[in-house]
mmCIF file with all atom_site columns, C-alpha atoms in Angstrom:
data_model
loop_
_atom_site.group_PDB
_atom_site.id
_atom_site.type_symbol
_atom_site.label_atom_id
_atom_site.label_alt_id
_atom_site.label_comp_id
_atom_site.label_asym_id
_atom_site.label_entity_id
_atom_site.label_seq_id
_atom_site.pdbx_PDB_ins_code
_atom_site.Cartn_x
_atom_site.Cartn_y
_atom_site.Cartn_z
_atom_site.occupancy
_atom_site.B_iso_or_equiv
_atom_site.pdbx_formal_charge
_atom_site.auth_seq_id
_atom_site.auth_comp_id
_atom_site.auth_asym_id
_atom_site.auth_atom_id
_atom_site.pdbx_PDB_model_num
ATOM 1  C CA . UNK A 1 1  ? 8.037   17.278 -11.225 1.00 0.00 ? 1  UNK A CA 1
ATOM 2  C CA . UNK A 1 2  ? 6.809   13.352 -11.935 1.00 0.00 ? 2  UNK A CA 1
ATOM 3  C CA . UNK A 1 3  ? 3.547   13.048 -11.499 1.00 0.00 ? 3  UNK A CA 1
ATOM 4  C CA . UNK A 1 4  ? 3.589   9.970  -8.668  1.00 0.00 ? 4  UNK A CA 1
ATOM 5  C CA . UNK A 1 5  ? 5.357   13.935 -7.207  1.00 0.00 ? 5  UNK A CA 1
ATOM 6  C CA . UNK A 1 6  ? 2.442   15.865 -8.110  1.00 0.00 ? 6  UNK A CA 1
ATOM 7  C CA . UNK A 1 7  ? -0.477  13.101 -6.655  1.00 0.00 ? 7  UNK A CA 1
ATOM 8  C CA . UNK A 1 8  ? 1.541   13.349 -3.604  1.00 0.00 ? 8  UNK A CA 1
ATOM 9  C CA . UNK A 1 9  ? 1.532   17.086 -3.055  1.00 0.00 ? 9  UNK A CA 1
ATOM 10 C CA . UNK A 1 10 ? -1.615  17.360 -4.114  1.00 0.00 ? 10 UNK A CA 1
ATOM 11 C CA . UNK A 1 11 ? -3.051  14.529 -1.119  1.00 0.00 ? 11 UNK A CA 1
ATOM 12 C CA . UNK A 1 12 ? -1.289  15.944 1.927   1.00 0.00 ? 12 UNK A CA 1
ATOM 13 C CA . UNK A 1 13 ? -2.698  19.612 0.701   1.00 0.00 ? 13 UNK A CA 1
ATOM 14 C CA . UNK A 1 14 ? -6.222  17.314 0.819   1.00 0.00 ? 14 UNK A CA 1
ATOM 15 C CA . UNK A 1 15 ? -5.250  15.903 3.706   1.00 0.00 ? 15 UNK A CA 1
ATOM 16 C CA . UNK A 1 16 ? -4.033  19.264 6.118   1.00 0.00 ? 16 UNK A CA 1
ATOM 17 C CA . UNK A 1 17 ? -7.352  21.496 4.481   1.00 0.00 ? 17 UNK A CA 1
ATOM 18 C CA . UNK A 1 18 ? -9.051  18.719 6.370   1.00 0.00 ? 18 UNK A CA 1
ATOM 19 C CA . UNK A 1 19 ? -7.034  17.927 9.535   1.00 0.00 ? 19 UNK A CA 1
ATOM 20 C CA . UNK A 1 20 ? -7.027  22.416 9.921   1.00 0.00 ? 20 UNK A CA 1
ATOM 21 C CA . UNK A 1 21 ? -11.259 22.314 9.293   1.00 0.00 ? 21 UNK A CA 1
ATOM 22 C CA . UNK A 1 22 ? -12.420 19.481 11.347  1.00 0.00 ? 22 UNK A CA 1
ATOM 23 C CA . UNK A 1 23 ? -10.134 21.329 13.865  1.00 0.00 ? 23 UNK A CA 1
ATOM 24 C CA . UNK A 1 24 ? -12.507 24.961 13.376  1.00 0.00 ? 24 UNK A CA 1
ATOM 25 C CA . UNK A 1 25 ? -15.086 22.555 12.718  1.00 0.00 ? 25 UNK A CA 1
ATOM 26 C CA . UNK A 1 26 ? -14.698 20.670 16.729  1.00 0.00 ? 26 UNK A CA 1
ATOM 27 C CA . UNK A 1 27 ? -14.109 23.357 18.060  1.00 0.00 ? 27 UNK A CA 1
ATOM 28 C CA . UNK A 1 28 ? -16.835 25.730 16.724  1.00 0.00 ? 28 UNK A CA 1
ATOM 29 C CA . UNK A 1 29 ? -19.855 22.598 17.741  1.00 0.00 ? 29 UNK A CA 1
ATOM 30 C CA . UNK A 1 30 ? -18.171 23.341 21.401  1.00 0.00 ? 30 UNK A CA 1
ATOM 31 C CA . UNK A 1 31 ? -18.753 26.341 21.763  1.00 0.00 ? 31 UNK A CA 1
ATOM 32 C CA . UNK A 1 32 ? -21.872 25.294 20.754  1.00 0.00 ? 32 UNK A CA 1
ATOM 33 C CA . UNK A 1 33 ? -22.306 22.556 22.649  1.00 0.00 ? 33 UNK A CA 1
ATOM 34 C CA . UNK A 1 34 ? -22.924 20.126 20.380  1.00 0.00 ? 34 UNK A CA 1
ATOM 35 C CA . UNK A 1 35 ? -22.441 17.009 19.297  1.00 0.00 ? 35 UNK A CA 1
ATOM 36 C CA . UNK A 1 36 ? -18.535 16.690 18.223  1.00 0.00 ? 36 UNK A CA 1
ATOM 37 C CA . UNK A 1 37 ? -15.965 15.159 15.996  1.00 0.00 ? 37 UNK A CA 1
ATOM 38 C CA . UNK A 1 38 ? -13.968 12.207 18.409  1.00 0.00 ? 38 UNK A CA 1
ATOM 39 C CA . UNK A 1 39 ? -10.873 12.474 19.398  1.00 0.00 ? 39 UNK A CA 1
ATOM 40 C CA . UNK A 1 40 ? -9.834  9.519  17.150  1.00 0.00 ? 40 UNK A CA 1
ATOM 41 C CA . UNK A 1 41 ? -11.729 10.320 14.174  1.00 0.00 ? 41 UNK A CA 1
ATOM 42 C CA . UNK A 1 42 ? -8.902  14.737 14.514  1.00 0.00 ? 42 UNK A CA 1
ATOM 43 C CA . UNK A 1 43 ? -6.257  12.036 15.356  1.00 0.00 ? 43 UNK A CA 1
ATOM 44 C CA . UNK A 1 44 ? -6.622  9.660  12.736  1.00 0.00 ? 44 UNK A CA 1
ATOM 45 C CA . UNK A 1 45 ? -6.164  12.401 10.339  1.00 0.00 ? 45 UNK A CA 1
ATOM 46 C CA . UNK A 1 46 ? -3.298  13.784 11.513  1.00 0.00 ? 46 UNK A CA 1
ATOM 47 C CA . UNK A 1 47 ? -1.732  9.921  11.263  1.00 0.00 ? 47 UNK A CA 1
ATOM 48 C CA . UNK A 1 48 ? -2.847  9.573  7.696   1.00 0.00 ? 48 UNK A CA 1
ATOM 49 C CA . UNK A 1 49 ? -0.956  13.156 6.741   1.00 0.00 ? 49 UNK A CA 1
ATOM 50 C CA . UNK A 1 50 ? -2.902  15.967 8.028   1.00 0.00 ? 50 UNK A CA 1
ATOM 51 C CA . UNK A 1 51 ? -0.446  15.894 10.496  1.00 0.00 ? 51 UNK A CA 1
ATOM 52 C CA . UNK A 1 52 ? 0.695   19.961 9.695   1.00 0.00 ? 52 UNK A CA 1
ATOM 53 C CA . UNK A 1 53 ? -3.307  21.876 9.733   1.00 0.00 ? 53 UNK A CA 1
ATOM 54 C CA . UNK A 1 54 ? -4.224  19.355 12.945  1.00 0.00 ? 54 UNK A CA 1
ATOM 55 C CA . UNK A 1 55 ? -1.611  21.438 15.120  1.00 0.00 ? 55 UNK A CA 1
ATOM 56 C CA . UNK A 1 56 ? -2.199  24.862 12.718  1.00 0.00 ? 56 UNK A CA 1
ATOM 57 C CA . UNK A 1 57 ? -5.967  24.400 13.364  1.00 0.00 ? 57 UNK A CA 1
ATOM 58 C CA . UNK A 1 58 ? -4.900  23.140 17.035  1.00 0.00 ? 58 UNK A CA 1
ATOM 59 C CA . UNK A 1 59 ? -3.010  26.438 17.861  1.00 0.00 ? 59 UNK A CA 1
ATOM 60 C CA . UNK A 1 60 ? -5.663  28.855 14.806  1.00 0.00 ? 60 UNK A CA 1
ATOM 61 C CA . UNK A 1 61 ? -8.517  28.143 17.097  1.00 0.00 ? 61 UNK A CA 1
ATOM 62 C CA . UNK A 1 62 ? -6.734  26.944 20.385  1.00 0.00 ? 62 UNK A CA 1
ATOM 63 C CA . UNK A 1 63 ? -8.674  23.885 21.050  1.00 0.00 ? 63 UNK A CA 1
ATOM 64 C CA . UNK A 1 64 ? -7.656  21.099 22.549  1.00 0.00 ? 64 UNK A CA 1
ATOM 65 C CA . UNK A 1 65 ? -4.718  23.218 23.679  1.00 0.00 ? 65 UNK A CA 1
ATOM 66 C CA . UNK A 1 66 ? -4.931  21.605 26.899  1.00 0.00 ? 66 UNK A CA 1
ATOM 67 C CA . UNK A 1 67 ? -5.814  18.117 26.252  1.00 0.00 ? 67 UNK A CA 1
ATOM 68 C CA . UNK A 1 68 ? -2.000  16.694 27.011  1.00 0.00 ? 68 UNK A CA 1
ATOM 69 C CA . UNK A 1 69 ? -2.875  13.418 23.873  1.00 0.00 ? 69 UNK A CA 1
ATOM 70 C CA . UNK A 1 70 ? -3.184  16.664 21.632  1.00 0.00 ? 70 UNK A CA 1
ATOM 71 C CA . UNK A 1 71 ? -0.404  18.332 23.006  1.00 0.00 ? 71 UNK A CA 1
ATOM 72 C CA . UNK A 1 72 ? 1.970   15.777 22.459  1.00 0.00 ? 72 UNK A CA 1
ATOM 73 C CA . UNK A 1 73 ? 0.767   13.726 20.106  1.00 0.00 ? 73 UNK A CA 1
ATOM 74 C CA . UNK A 1 74 ? 0.130   15.924 17.725  1.00 0.00 ? 74 UNK A CA 1
ATOM 75 C CA . UNK A 1 75 ? 3.563   16.971 17.187  1.00 0.00 ? 75 UNK A CA 1
ATOM 76 C CA . UNK A 1 76 ? 4.540   13.670 17.382  1.00 0.00 ? 76 UNK A CA 1
ATOM 77 C CA . UNK A 1 77 ? 2.321   12.087 14.917  1.00 0.00 ? 77 UNK A CA 1
ATOM 78 C CA . UNK A 1 78 ? 4.755   15.412 12.576  1.00 0.00 ? 78 UNK A CA 1
ATOM 79 C CA . UNK A 1 79 ? 8.600   14.106 13.930  1.00 0.00 ? 79 UNK A CA 1
ATOM 80 C CA . UNK A 1 80 ? 7.210   10.385 13.078  1.00 0.00 ? 80 UNK A CA 1
ATOM 81 C CA . UNK A 1 81 ? 6.142   11.524 9.652   1.00 0.00 ? 81 UNK A CA 1
ATOM 82 C CA . UNK A 1 82 ? 9.228   13.024 9.338   1.00 0.00 ? 82 UNK A CA 1
ATOM 83 C CA . UNK A 1 83 ? 11.111  10.872 9.984   1.00 0.00 ? 83 UNK A CA 1
ATOM 84 C CA . UNK A 1 84 ? 9.625   8.225  8.063   1.00 0.00 ? 84 UNK A CA 1
ATOM 85 C CA . UNK A 1 85 ? 9.652   10.678 4.702   1.00 0.00 ? 85 UNK A CA 1
ATOM 86 C CA . UNK A 1 86 ? 13.373  11.118 4.936   1.00 0.00 ? 86 UNK A CA 1
ATOM 87 C CA . UNK A 1 87 ? 14.250  7.383  5.376   1.00 0.00 ? 87 UNK A CA 1
ATOM 88 C CA . UNK A 1 88 ? 12.085  6.794  2.861   1.00 0.00 ? 88 UNK A CA 1
ATOM 89 C CA . UNK A 1 89 ? 13.582  8.741  0.432   1.00 0.00 ? 89 UNK A CA 1
ATOM 90 C CA . UNK A 1 90 ? 17.928  9.769  1.696   1.00 0.00 ? 90 UNK A CA 1
#
């Protein structure tokens, strides 16, 4: 495996971890009626490579699952990212 592939895999792992953690933190803050993480930030974390982690966090924490923008937006981001990977590497 090349160094660039290792860097890319590490980046994706970290990005997905961040997406997952942000969903968990926002859910916790919602329960406590505290300051929340902006939705733009949650979407940005997904766009920057954390879509799988954000989706997993949504379902595990049952967070944002009634917001159509998240229910359809997060999977759409993942599909676009998968298509880009196919186009770039095939």
